[in-house]
Amino acid sequence: MRRGTFVRWGVPIAAAAVIGAAIGAGPVIAAVSGEPTLPERSAEQLLADAVAATSKEGGIPPMSGTVQQTASLGLPALPQTGSASPLSLLSGSHEVKVWYGASDKLRVAMPTQLNETNLILNGGQAWYWDSSTNTATKLTIKPGAREGQHTPVPQQTDLTPQQMAERLLRSADEHTAVRVINTAEVAGRPVYQLVLAPKEEGSLVQEVRIALDGETYVPLQVQVYAKGSAEPAYQVGFTQVTFTPPAAENFTFTPPAGAKVEEQTIGGEESVGRQAEERAEHAKDVAGRAKVVGDGWATVAVLPFNQSDLTAKPAETPEGGGDRFGGGGDPQALVNSVLKSATPVSGTWGSGRLIRTKLVTALLTDDGRLLVGAVTPEEITKAAGLK
């Protein structure tokens, strides 16, 4: 994935979604709790409605609102970046303001303590504004760019609960117990809550709650609870939302007086084709080196590991944008902070360092493997012995 800031904002959300990525598709169990405020619907009906709402062309209605993301993963103290980087999103609370008019009309604003970044997409042109550098970048998007290329311009679900929900809703099978709550409310709107609970004892996840708007079936909130916790370890959802077309002025932008103005062109058939080939080759390479142990929510991924892999600098964008849209942050500082919290472990499989958060356990073995999953340390070390 290229390092566009707004694309990268989606990365922590997508990472949380990986917790449920191994669930597949199949039968579910439905139950209704409490006095209904919405008509009763089975889990199967809601799953179908929600998938249709998030995947069909133009399925998301015009809307605007404020999305809040909070993380309490039990990580060690992370280095302060002072910017809206992926590192900052791993802890604390952050807000994103979203205006969505259509698939080609989108505005996203992410304020930090002292600054604000804005991305305004209107047809084939977009502006990226960074108040910290007083720089406005005019992005011209060539036809086909959004379909075949990761760019600083997000897809419509990259920054909202829809991205997590779509992945989770497509993955409920025999490893998951599903129930429905129809008495909940999010951002002042009645919602259905689909509660997905792992059946595997070895999973660190207690349940995932997906709140679907009772009228539009658009996901308004996703919460991931760790076992033994009363509060969600990870949550992304609307605190305020309105399903009306945003005013046209939300999608227009004029650089402030004195701002530095730059231009960048994104896309083109040759560029899109080249990046598609690169992604396919990368996916093939990862698939060839990776091994998966276990089933369902207790799945453990096993990959060849070298500590230098953790701090490798991602390639620059082919347009020469480099980290122009990046959020900063020192990968090495993050690695050092996390590794300091690692616990030395050993067994018949060898030795290594164990890192545990509320939702994810990772094992770095001395023989050059990385094992990671939303599972207990016992499950990780068991998988380490299956060479």
XYZ file of C-alpha atoms in Angstrom:
387
model
C 0.000 0.000 0.000
C 1.363 3.432 -0.920
C 1.994 5.897 1.839
C -0.758 8.439 1.176
C -1.786 9.880 4.514
C -5.464 9.169 4.090
C -4.832 5.673 2.808
C -2.569 5.100 5.807
C -5.225 6.354 8.213
C -7.144 3.282 7.126
C -4.284 0.954 8.046
C -4.937 0.725 11.819
C -8.638 0.170 11.067
C -7.783 -2.548 8.583
C -5.334 -4.067 11.063
C -8.112 -4.404 13.610
C -10.283 -5.992 10.939
C -7.641 -8.695 10.464
C -8.772 -10.055 13.827
C -11.888 -11.267 12.068
C -10.373 -11.904 8.651
C -10.079 -15.658 9.156
C -13.769 -16.241 9.741
C -15.007 -17.241 6.178
C -18.739 -17.465 5.239
C -21.453 -19.806 6.483
C -24.356 -20.388 8.903
C -24.935 -18.122 11.877
C -27.026 -18.188 15.056
C -29.525 -15.363 15.723
C -31.003 -14.132 18.992
C -32.686 -10.880 20.015
C -32.000 -9.144 23.329
C -34.139 -6.640 25.236
C -37.300 -4.782 24.270
C -37.111 -4.039 20.550
C -36.949 -0.453 19.342
C -36.459 -1.624 15.758
C -38.317 -4.406 13.928
C -36.906 -7.828 14.713
C -34.565 -9.167 12.050
C -32.457 -12.296 12.016
C -28.699 -12.175 11.812
C -28.892 -13.660 8.318
C -31.187 -10.855 7.143
C -28.990 -8.153 8.650
C -25.818 -9.657 7.229
C -27.380 -9.626 3.767
C -28.681 -6.065 4.174
C -25.379 -4.763 5.489
C -23.251 -6.401 2.807
C -25.582 -4.999 0.152
C -25.413 -1.511 1.687
C -21.603 -1.465 1.826
C -20.791 -3.137 -1.477
C -23.338 -2.145 -4.118
C -22.550 0.695 -6.506
C -23.594 3.959 -4.905
C -24.835 2.027 -1.912
C -23.723 4.568 0.689
C -26.163 7.491 0.763
C -24.942 11.107 0.984
C -23.903 11.807 4.556
C -21.644 13.798 6.836
C -20.442 13.375 10.362
C -17.636 12.959 12.857
C -15.844 9.641 13.265
C -13.975 8.910 16.479
C -11.344 6.198 16.717
C -10.073 5.009 20.091
C -7.484 2.370 20.906
C -6.531 0.881 24.243
C -4.489 -2.121 23.166
C -2.208 -2.334 26.174
C 0.849 -1.329 24.153
C 3.921 0.070 25.890
C 4.334 3.842 25.868
C 4.734 4.865 22.242
C 6.963 7.681 20.974
C 5.116 10.946 20.477
C 5.046 12.027 16.827
C 3.074 15.246 17.108
C 1.211 14.400 13.915
C -1.612 12.247 12.578
C 0.595 9.268 11.848
C -0.194 5.549 12.117
C 1.840 5.505 15.335
C -0.444 8.092 16.937
C -3.527 6.064 15.995
C -2.361 3.021 17.982
C -3.342 4.651 21.264
C -5.626 7.337 22.595
C -8.562 8.954 20.820
C -8.684 10.680 17.432
C -11.360 12.361 15.330
C -11.957 12.521 11.594
C -14.644 14.699 10.003
C -16.216 13.282 6.850
C -18.467 14.746 4.139
C -19.651 12.275 1.487
C -21.710 13.445 -1.471
C -21.065 10.694 -4.022
C -18.283 8.339 -5.098
C -16.438 11.322 -6.613
C -17.321 13.911 -3.951
C -15.596 13.436 -0.626
C -13.989 15.613 1.996
C -12.028 14.383 4.985
C -10.533 16.571 7.693
C -8.295 15.329 10.465
C -7.469 17.920 13.105
C -4.548 17.463 15.469
C -3.748 19.552 18.539
C -2.167 22.405 16.588
C -2.776 21.644 12.904
C -5.250 20.202 10.441
C -5.060 18.250 7.212
C -7.820 18.227 4.615
C -8.441 16.164 1.524
C -11.123 17.442 -0.843
C -12.117 15.252 -3.794
C -14.398 16.702 -6.455
C -14.625 14.754 -9.710
C -11.233 14.133 -11.297
C -9.434 16.669 -9.130
C -8.494 16.798 -5.484
C -6.738 19.130 -3.082
C -4.633 18.060 -0.123
C -4.108 20.815 2.456
C -1.589 20.573 5.303
C -1.719 23.555 7.639
C 1.473 22.499 9.457
C 3.550 23.101 6.319
C 1.189 25.704 4.811
C 1.167 23.576 1.651
C -1.720 22.914 -0.746
C -1.204 20.106 -3.260
C -3.434 19.985 -6.326
C -3.995 16.367 -7.376
C -5.185 15.624 -10.891
C -6.612 12.112 -11.138
C -6.430 10.479 -14.547
C -9.237 8.127 -15.647
C -8.850 4.656 -14.209
C -6.527 5.734 -11.397
C -8.943 5.044 -8.553
C -9.894 1.630 -9.895
C -6.393 0.275 -10.237
C -4.096 2.275 -8.012
C -3.592 3.047 -4.349
C -3.398 6.816 -4.152
C -3.604 9.527 -1.505
C -7.294 9.701 -2.465
C -9.251 7.269 -0.282
C -11.979 4.977 -1.393
C -15.330 5.830 0.176
C -14.955 3.359 3.065
C -11.280 3.800 3.956
C -11.834 6.166 6.876
C -15.130 5.047 8.365
C -16.605 2.013 10.155
C -17.699 0.644 6.756
C -14.218 -0.694 5.994
C -14.016 -2.814 9.133
C -17.650 -3.852 8.955
C -17.534 -5.010 5.344
C -14.586 -7.307 6.047
C -16.145 -8.706 9.196
C -19.620 -9.147 7.734
C -18.227 -11.190 4.871
C -16.574 -13.556 7.287
C -19.067 -15.168 9.679
C -18.984 -18.986 9.638
C -19.093 -22.033 11.890
C -16.289 -20.569 14.022
C -18.515 -17.650 15.062
C -21.644 -17.294 17.200
C -23.755 -14.352 16.047
C -26.582 -12.646 17.910
C -28.616 -9.486 17.277
C -29.367 -6.612 19.642
C -32.051 -4.202 18.380
C -32.209 -1.793 21.331
C -28.933 0.095 20.852
C -28.249 3.648 19.680
C -25.219 5.266 18.006
C -24.862 8.987 17.287
C -28.494 9.469 18.261
C -29.804 6.926 15.737
C -31.419 3.539 16.500
C -29.144 0.725 15.350
C -29.018 -3.023 15.091
C -25.963 -4.505 16.744
C -24.541 -7.678 15.253
C -22.449 -9.337 17.939
C -19.818 -11.754 16.606
C -18.255 -14.016 19.254
C -15.414 -16.481 18.584
C -16.052 -20.099 19.503
C -12.323 -20.856 19.833
C -11.101 -20.736 23.430
C -7.649 -19.709 22.315
C -8.765 -16.363 20.850
C -8.074 -13.111 22.701
C -11.229 -11.600 21.226
C -14.345 -11.729 23.400
C -16.657 -10.270 20.765
C -16.966 -7.780 17.928
C -20.002 -5.491 17.819
C -21.066 -3.988 14.499
C -23.744 -1.295 14.717
C -25.887 -0.968 11.577
C -28.083 2.064 11.075
C -31.709 0.960 11.435
C -32.799 2.833 8.320
C -29.904 2.668 5.837
C -28.000 -0.369 7.190
C -24.798 1.654 6.875
C -22.286 0.584 9.576
C -22.033 3.380 12.128
C -19.714 1.755 14.668
C -17.403 -1.214 15.134
C -16.174 -2.244 18.594
C -13.659 -4.971 19.372
C -13.663 -6.307 22.949
C -10.802 -8.294 24.428
C -11.534 -11.144 26.813
C -11.917 -9.939 30.380
C -12.456 -6.280 29.378
C -15.653 -4.296 29.952
C -14.612 -1.538 27.537
C -13.656 -1.997 23.858
C -9.937 -2.327 23.190
C -10.513 -0.828 19.745
C -13.429 1.233 18.500
C -14.227 3.317 15.438
C -17.590 4.942 14.958
C -19.646 8.026 14.328
C -20.305 10.347 17.247
C -22.451 12.537 15.005
C -23.958 11.681 11.609
C -26.507 13.184 9.211
C -27.870 11.387 6.145
C -28.459 14.457 4.005
C -26.422 15.705 1.005
C -23.583 17.963 2.226
C -23.552 21.527 0.891
C -21.630 21.993 -2.356
C -19.119 24.361 -0.739
C -17.753 21.451 1.312
C -16.180 20.086 -1.871
C -14.532 23.308 -3.056
C -11.128 24.576 -1.968
C -9.063 27.707 -2.576
C -5.484 27.793 -1.245
C -5.091 30.415 1.495
C -3.055 33.515 0.705
C 0.638 32.820 1.149
C 0.295 29.054 0.923
C 2.802 27.035 -1.087
C 0.966 25.399 -4.003
C 2.216 22.189 -5.611
C 0.780 19.926 -8.300
C 0.781 16.181 -8.762
C -0.831 13.887 -11.332
C -2.075 10.477 -10.281
C -2.837 7.552 -12.554
C -2.571 6.831 -16.232
C -2.926 3.407 -17.816
C 0.800 2.694 -17.830
C 1.229 3.627 -14.164
C -1.867 1.688 -13.123
C -0.746 -1.413 -15.005
C 2.742 -1.269 -13.537
C 1.474 -0.939 -9.976
C -1.031 -3.758 -10.495
C 1.825 -6.024 -11.603
C 3.923 -4.974 -8.603
C 1.092 -5.714 -6.162
C 0.406 -9.082 -7.754
C 4.085 -10.007 -7.536
C 4.265 -8.863 -3.912
C 1.129 -10.851 -2.983
C 2.579 -13.928 -4.674
C 5.841 -13.509 -2.789
C 4.107 -13.131 0.596
C 1.833 -16.107 -0.072
C 4.835 -18.226 -0.980
C 6.626 -17.414 2.269
C 3.675 -17.384 4.689
C 2.136 -20.320 6.509
C -1.172 -20.370 8.372
C -1.694 -22.516 11.466
C -5.083 -23.099 13.111
C -8.646 -22.246 12.157
C -11.097 -19.411 12.539
C -10.338 -16.824 15.212
C -7.412 -18.916 16.488
C -5.493 -18.609 13.210
C -1.772 -17.854 13.520
C 0.259 -16.448 10.633
C 3.880 -17.608 10.373
C 6.353 -15.586 8.292
C 10.122 -15.472 7.817
C 11.386 -12.671 10.025
C 14.330 -10.317 10.217
C 14.280 -7.323 12.548
C 15.373 -5.101 9.655
C 12.000 -5.900 8.038
C 10.284 -3.939 10.801
C 12.145 -0.735 10.040
C 12.439 -0.961 6.255
C 11.403 2.309 4.630
C 8.465 1.911 2.239
C 9.111 2.747 -1.387
C 8.252 6.198 -2.633
C 5.265 6.751 -4.833
C 6.016 6.387 -8.552
C 4.997 10.000 -9.095
C 7.854 11.080 -6.850
C 5.604 12.114 -3.976
C 7.757 10.249 -1.442
C 6.319 10.849 2.027
C 4.569 14.037 0.978
C 1.271 12.691 2.204
C 2.842 10.750 5.071
C 2.123 11.386 8.678
C 5.651 11.140 10.017
C 6.749 9.039 12.928
C 9.918 7.064 13.607
C 9.491 3.332 12.857
C 12.713 2.462 14.677
C 11.521 4.252 17.827
C 8.289 2.253 17.715
C 10.155 -1.022 17.205
C 12.528 -0.274 20.082
C 9.635 0.653 22.378
C 7.702 -2.530 21.590
C 10.739 -4.814 21.794
C 11.567 -3.462 25.254
C 8.258 -4.900 26.435
C 8.963 -8.328 24.926
C 9.292 -11.298 27.280
C 11.998 -13.930 26.656
C 10.398 -17.356 26.159
C 11.610 -20.806 25.182
C 10.322 -24.312 24.566
C 10.891 -27.439 22.525
C 10.452 -25.219 19.438
C 13.434 -23.023 20.419
C 13.581 -19.556 21.962
C 12.431 -16.046 21.181
C 10.664 -12.917 22.419
C 6.927 -12.716 23.115
C 4.923 -9.510 22.671
C 1.332 -9.422 23.899
C -1.375 -6.788 23.660
C -5.040 -7.094 24.595
C -5.957 -8.309 21.117
C -2.796 -9.597 19.437
C 0.128 -11.818 20.425
C 3.378 -11.934 18.447
C 6.391 -14.217 18.796
C 9.776 -13.369 17.289
C 11.799 -16.570 17.260
C 15.573 -16.706 17.286
C 15.489 -19.025 14.271
C 14.009 -16.260 12.095
C 10.213 -16.529 12.285
C 7.415 -14.118 13.129
C 4.195 -15.677 14.470
C 1.235 -13.378 14.999
C -2.451 -13.840 15.769
C -5.361 -12.711 17.941
C -4.603 -15.640 20.230
C -3.198 -16.439 23.655
C 0.545 -16.937 24.188
C -0.139 -20.665 24.623
C -1.613 -20.848 21.115
C 1.330 -18.933 19.656
C 3.951 -21.176 21.223
C 1.964 -24.259 20.206
C 2.027 -23.016 16.603
C 5.779 -22.373 16.900
C 6.300 -26.066 17.485
C 4.575 -27.003 14.208
C 7.489 -26.496 11.827
